[in-house]
Tab-separated table of C-alpha atoms in Angstrom:
chain	number	residue	atom	x	y	z
A	4	ASN	CA	-13.267	-27.658	-31.361
A	5	ALA	CA	-13.680	-24.374	-33.092
A	6	GLY	CA	-14.818	-26.157	-36.261
A	7	VAL	CA	-14.473	-23.943	-39.411
A	8	THR	CA	-13.345	-20.209	-38.881
A	9	GLN	CA	-13.309	-17.283	-41.487
A	10	THR	CA	-11.381	-13.972	-41.207
A	11	PRO	CA	-12.472	-11.354	-41.643
A	12	LYS	CA	-16.316	-11.429	-40.725
A	13	PHE	CA	-16.929	-8.248	-42.663
A	14	ARG	CA	-14.915	-6.037	-45.275
A	15	VAL	CA	-15.541	-3.144	-47.494
A	16	LEU	CA	-13.243	-2.879	-50.656
A	17	LYS	CA	-12.978	-0.272	-53.361
A	18	THR	CA	-12.919	-1.256	-56.990
A	19	GLY	CA	-9.543	-2.672	-57.937
A	20	GLN	CA	-8.375	-3.463	-54.444
A	21	SER	CA	-7.073	-6.863	-53.496
A	22	MET	CA	-7.688	-8.977	-50.477
A	23	THR	CA	-7.447	-12.533	-49.062
A	24	LEU	CA	-9.997	-14.411	-47.228
A	25	LEU	CA	-8.602	-16.996	-44.713
A	26	CYS	CA	-10.412	-20.306	-43.764
A	27	ALA	CA	-9.325	-22.556	-40.947
A	28	GLN	CA	-10.734	-25.824	-39.852
A	29	ASP	CA	-9.572	-28.013	-36.993
A	30	MET	CA	-11.426	-31.281	-37.941
A	31	ASN	CA	-8.638	-32.777	-40.088
A	32	HIS	CA	-10.856	-32.646	-43.081
A	33	GLU	CA	-9.445	-33.490	-46.384
A	34	TYR	CA	-11.826	-31.360	-48.542
A	35	MET	CA	-12.303	-27.715	-48.289
A	36	TYR	CA	-14.634	-25.483	-50.461
A	37	TRP	CA	-15.281	-21.671	-51.142
A	38	TYR	CA	-18.768	-20.664	-51.874
A	39	ARG	CA	-20.457	-17.308	-52.570
A	40	GLN	CA	-24.084	-16.589	-51.823
A	41	ASP	CA	-25.963	-13.862	-53.353
A	42	PRO	CA	-29.362	-12.567	-52.438
A	43	GLY	CA	-32.134	-15.139	-53.243
A	44	MET	CA	-29.823	-17.685	-54.476
A	45	GLY	CA	-28.140	-20.846	-53.182
A	46	LEU	CA	-24.418	-21.332	-52.668
A	47	ARG	CA	-22.290	-21.249	-55.803
A	48	LEU	CA	-19.035	-23.242	-55.672
A	49	ILE	CA	-15.964	-20.932	-56.428
A	50	HIS	CA	-13.057	-23.189	-55.983
A	51	TYR	CA	-12.249	-26.301	-53.875
A	52	SER	CA	-9.466	-28.539	-52.739
A	53	VAL	CA	-9.258	-32.368	-52.082
A	54	GLY	CA	-6.219	-32.219	-50.116
A	55	GLU	CA	-3.095	-30.135	-49.158
A	56	GLY	CA	-1.373	-28.524	-52.088
A	57	THR	CA	-4.245	-29.292	-54.550
A	58	THR	CA	-7.137	-26.832	-55.846
A	59	ALA	CA	-9.635	-27.096	-58.565
A	60	LYS	CA	-12.127	-24.731	-60.167
A	61	GLY	CA	-15.686	-24.795	-59.208
A	62	GLU	CA	-18.843	-23.157	-60.965
A	63	VAL	CA	-17.942	-19.519	-60.612
A	64	PRO	CA	-13.924	-19.298	-60.647
A	65	ASP	CA	-13.352	-16.112	-62.417
A	66	GLY	CA	-11.791	-13.338	-60.607
A	67	TYR	CA	-10.630	-15.286	-57.608
A	68	ASN	CA	-7.580	-17.630	-56.664
A	69	VAL	CA	-7.003	-20.103	-53.934
A	70	SER	CA	-4.214	-21.720	-52.181
A	71	ARG	CA	-4.118	-24.629	-49.756
A	72	LEU	CA	-0.609	-24.787	-48.497
A	73	LYS	CA	-1.572	-26.512	-45.245
A	74	LYS	CA	-4.279	-29.021	-44.765
A	75	GLN	CA	-5.953	-26.964	-42.254
A	76	ASN	CA	-6.290	-23.652	-44.091
A	77	PHE	CA	-7.854	-22.546	-47.408
A	78	LEU	CA	-7.191	-19.048	-48.564
A	79	LEU	CA	-9.232	-17.120	-51.271
A	80	GLY	CA	-7.912	-14.323	-53.039
A	81	LEU	CA	-9.424	-11.421	-54.988
A	82	GLU	CA	-6.708	-9.820	-57.166
A	83	SER	CA	-8.819	-6.801	-58.417
A	84	ALA	CA	-12.164	-6.577	-56.806
A	85	ALA	CA	-15.049	-5.713	-58.740
A	86	PRO	CA	-18.614	-4.682	-57.447
A	87	SER	CA	-19.987	-7.985	-58.970
A	88	GLN	CA	-18.082	-9.676	-56.328
A	89	THR	CA	-20.186	-8.143	-53.523
A	90	SER	CA	-21.381	-11.175	-51.652
A	91	VAL	CA	-21.257	-13.319	-48.682
A	92	TYR	CA	-18.530	-15.911	-48.886
A	93	PHE	CA	-18.753	-19.172	-47.101
A	94	CYS	CA	-15.920	-21.720	-46.588
A	95	ALA	CA	-16.756	-25.211	-45.908
A	96	SER	CA	-14.763	-28.473	-45.026
A	97	SER	CA	-15.779	-32.185	-45.085
A	98	TYR	CA	-14.387	-35.881	-45.160
A	99	PRO	CA	-14.887	-37.450	-48.600
A	100	ALA	CA	-18.490	-38.294	-49.389
A	101	LEU	CA	-19.926	-36.768	-46.241
A	102	GLU	CA	-21.771	-33.576	-45.293
A	103	GLN	CA	-20.074	-30.276	-45.161
A	104	TYR	CA	-19.278	-28.175	-42.256
A	105	PHE	CA	-19.520	-24.333	-42.948
A	106	GLY	CA	-17.852	-21.234	-41.442
A	107	PRO	CA	-19.951	-18.242	-40.259
A	108	GLY	CA	-19.441	-16.285	-43.442
A	109	THR	CA	-17.478	-13.165	-44.790
A	110	ARG	CA	-19.659	-10.329	-45.936
A	111	LEU	CA	-17.770	-8.372	-48.595
A	112	THR	CA	-19.032	-5.135	-50.275
A	113	VAL	CA	-17.090	-3.673	-53.193
A	114	THR	CA	-17.804	-0.124	-53.864
B	12	ASP	CA	-29.224	-24.706	-66.345
B	13	GLN	CA	-30.016	-25.010	-62.732
B	14	GLN	CA	-29.376	-28.844	-61.609
B	15	VAL	CA	-31.121	-28.657	-58.253
B	16	LYS	CA	-34.361	-26.599	-58.011
B	17	GLN	CA	-36.346	-25.307	-54.998
B	18	ASN	CA	-39.531	-24.110	-56.556
B	19	SER	CA	-41.022	-22.398	-53.477
B	20	PRO	CA	-39.004	-19.284	-52.089
B	21	SER	CA	-41.088	-19.464	-49.066
B	22	LEU	CA	-43.276	-21.490	-46.869
B	23	SER	CA	-45.461	-20.499	-43.760
B	24	VAL	CA	-46.987	-23.078	-41.457
B	25	GLN	CA	-48.668	-23.104	-37.986
B	26	GLU	CA	-46.632	-24.449	-35.063
B	27	GLY	CA	-47.379	-28.188	-34.482
B	28	ARG	CA	-48.272	-28.640	-37.996
B	29	ILE	CA	-46.212	-30.394	-40.852
B	30	SER	CA	-43.877	-28.476	-42.940
B	31	ILE	CA	-43.184	-30.035	-46.448
B	32	LEU	CA	-40.174	-28.639	-48.279
B	33	ASN	CA	-39.702	-29.868	-51.905
B	34	CYS	CA	-36.657	-30.070	-54.065
B	35	ASP	CA	-36.239	-31.401	-57.739
B	36	TYR	CA	-32.921	-32.293	-59.528
B	37	THR	CA	-32.126	-33.078	-63.297
B	38	ASN	CA	-28.801	-34.778	-63.237
B	39	SER	CA	-29.227	-38.433	-62.942
B	40	MET	CA	-25.542	-38.971	-61.776
B	41	PHE	CA	-26.540	-37.413	-58.433
B	42	ASP	CA	-26.356	-40.201	-55.672
B	43	TYR	CA	-26.380	-38.409	-52.346
B	44	PHE	CA	-28.762	-35.699	-51.326
B	45	LEU	CA	-28.604	-33.376	-48.263
B	46	TRP	CA	-30.533	-30.829	-46.501
B	47	TYR	CA	-28.991	-27.927	-44.838
B	48	LYS	CA	-30.594	-25.222	-42.569
B	49	LYS	CA	-29.266	-21.663	-42.335
B	50	TYR	CA	-30.200	-18.952	-39.815
B	51	PRO	CA	-29.468	-15.281	-40.682
B	52	ALA	CA	-25.976	-14.217	-40.155
B	53	GLU	CA	-24.719	-17.812	-39.786
B	54	GLY	CA	-23.279	-20.627	-42.016
B	55	PRO	CA	-25.470	-23.423	-43.217
B	56	THR	CA	-25.600	-26.479	-40.956
B	57	PHE	CA	-26.140	-30.071	-41.974
B	58	LEU	CA	-29.571	-31.357	-41.200
B	59	ILE	CA	-30.202	-34.727	-42.705
B	60	SER	CA	-29.085	-36.608	-45.902
B	61	ILE	CA	-30.266	-39.671	-47.947
B	62	SER	CA	-28.439	-42.045	-50.271
B	63	SER	CA	-29.833	-42.829	-53.680
B	64	ILE	CA	-30.296	-46.420	-52.604
B	65	LYS	CA	-32.761	-45.518	-49.976
B	66	ASP	CA	-36.193	-43.954	-50.462
B	67	LYS	CA	-36.533	-42.560	-46.969
B	68	ASN	CA	-34.356	-41.407	-44.024
B	69	GLU	CA	-35.794	-40.346	-40.675
B	70	ASP	CA	-34.036	-38.373	-37.659
B	71	GLY	CA	-36.261	-37.298	-34.937
B	72	ARG	CA	-38.769	-34.690	-36.177
B	73	PHE	CA	-37.200	-34.676	-39.763
B	74	THR	CA	-37.802	-37.253	-42.609
B	75	VAL	CA	-36.345	-36.831	-46.095
B	76	PHE	CA	-38.041	-38.861	-48.953
B	77	LEU	CA	-36.471	-39.581	-52.231
B	78	ASN	CA	-38.424	-40.549	-55.421
B	79	LYS	CA	-35.663	-41.341	-57.845
B	80	SER	CA	-37.866	-41.980	-60.896
B	81	ALA	CA	-39.334	-38.402	-60.406
B	82	LYS	CA	-35.912	-36.917	-59.475
B	83	HIS	CA	-37.743	-35.439	-56.510
B	84	LEU	CA	-36.906	-35.226	-52.765
B	85	SER	CA	-38.823	-33.685	-49.871
B	86	LEU	CA	-38.135	-32.857	-46.221
B	87	HIS	CA	-40.851	-33.273	-43.781
B	88	ILE	CA	-40.851	-31.489	-40.348
B	89	VAL	CA	-43.275	-32.850	-37.777
B	90	PRO	CA	-44.261	-31.262	-35.588
B	91	SER	CA	-43.013	-28.040	-36.776
B	92	GLN	CA	-41.604	-25.456	-34.167
B	93	PRO	CA	-40.840	-21.753	-34.263
B	94	GLY	CA	-37.161	-22.485	-33.885
B	95	ASP	CA	-37.532	-24.344	-37.234
B	96	SER	CA	-37.899	-20.824	-38.883
B	97	ALA	CA	-34.825	-20.665	-41.273
B	98	VAL	CA	-33.876	-21.149	-44.912
B	99	TYR	CA	-33.528	-24.672	-45.949
B	100	PHE	CA	-31.068	-25.651	-48.799
B	101	CYS	CA	-31.261	-28.753	-50.812
B	102	ALA	CA	-28.030	-30.036	-52.062
B	103	ALA	CA	-26.990	-32.964	-54.353
B	104	LYS	CA	-23.672	-34.658	-54.868
B	105	GLY	CA	-22.621	-37.062	-57.598
B	106	ASP	CA	-18.699	-37.123	-57.792
B	107	ASN	CA	-15.755	-38.148	-55.795
B	108	ALA	CA	-14.750	-34.721	-55.046
B	109	GLY	CA	-17.490	-34.300	-52.766
B	110	LYS	CA	-18.819	-31.212	-54.444
B	111	SER	CA	-22.320	-30.374	-53.777
B	112	THR	CA	-24.790	-28.577	-56.010
B	113	PHE	CA	-27.265	-26.439	-54.040
B	114	GLY	CA	-30.740	-25.261	-54.617
B	115	ASP	CA	-31.707	-21.471	-54.076
B	116	GLY	CA	-33.272	-22.356	-50.675
B	117	THR	CA	-36.731	-22.158	-49.210
B	118	THR	CA	-37.559	-19.773	-46.235
B	119	LEU	CA	-39.679	-21.555	-43.682
B	120	THR	CA	-41.748	-19.411	-41.266
B	121	VAL	CA	-43.313	-21.423	-38.309
B	122	LYS	CA	-45.790	-19.294	-36.561
B	123	PRO	CA	-46.652	-19.802	-32.857
């Protein structure tokens, strides 16, 4: 099992560009999450999904959109990147009420 | 308003001694608490958890204690090993969507 994988691992964007981060899990988990982690801070929830075709806003959703067209995939989109979105992005998945499994992260820099 | 707080950004202990990492929370609706461990350039990995109906959970060298009245939990690592050096995040859950609220983390350094 690969667990949770994230693509790409690194990316540099210019202000105003768009991109999509892909998260895939092979554990048949219902729930999936996108977090961002800034230096010296914990993980802040951007968006999450409790099942295929459903998404919901987390703590810091502004500037991001998500889609969960397939159970195993959860996409995070940045429509018009801003320097404030420079961060490390983590995807996670879980069964309901249990611990989360995290991907290795995507390091995004917006210049 | 930060609902989960880890007030010590860093902790340094000697190999073989006990490491105690602390976490405080404010939301009384939280009913499940977790600790995650994170190495540089990797994603967090689950370490140990505790339900609000318990006050202690043990797994090998790791023990988590929960004091509901004080809204406080702690992670004890005994004995500490250099490989335990990492960032430890405390997290709390309280709804059916499985969302976790994370603290800012404590960087543990175990010196040989």
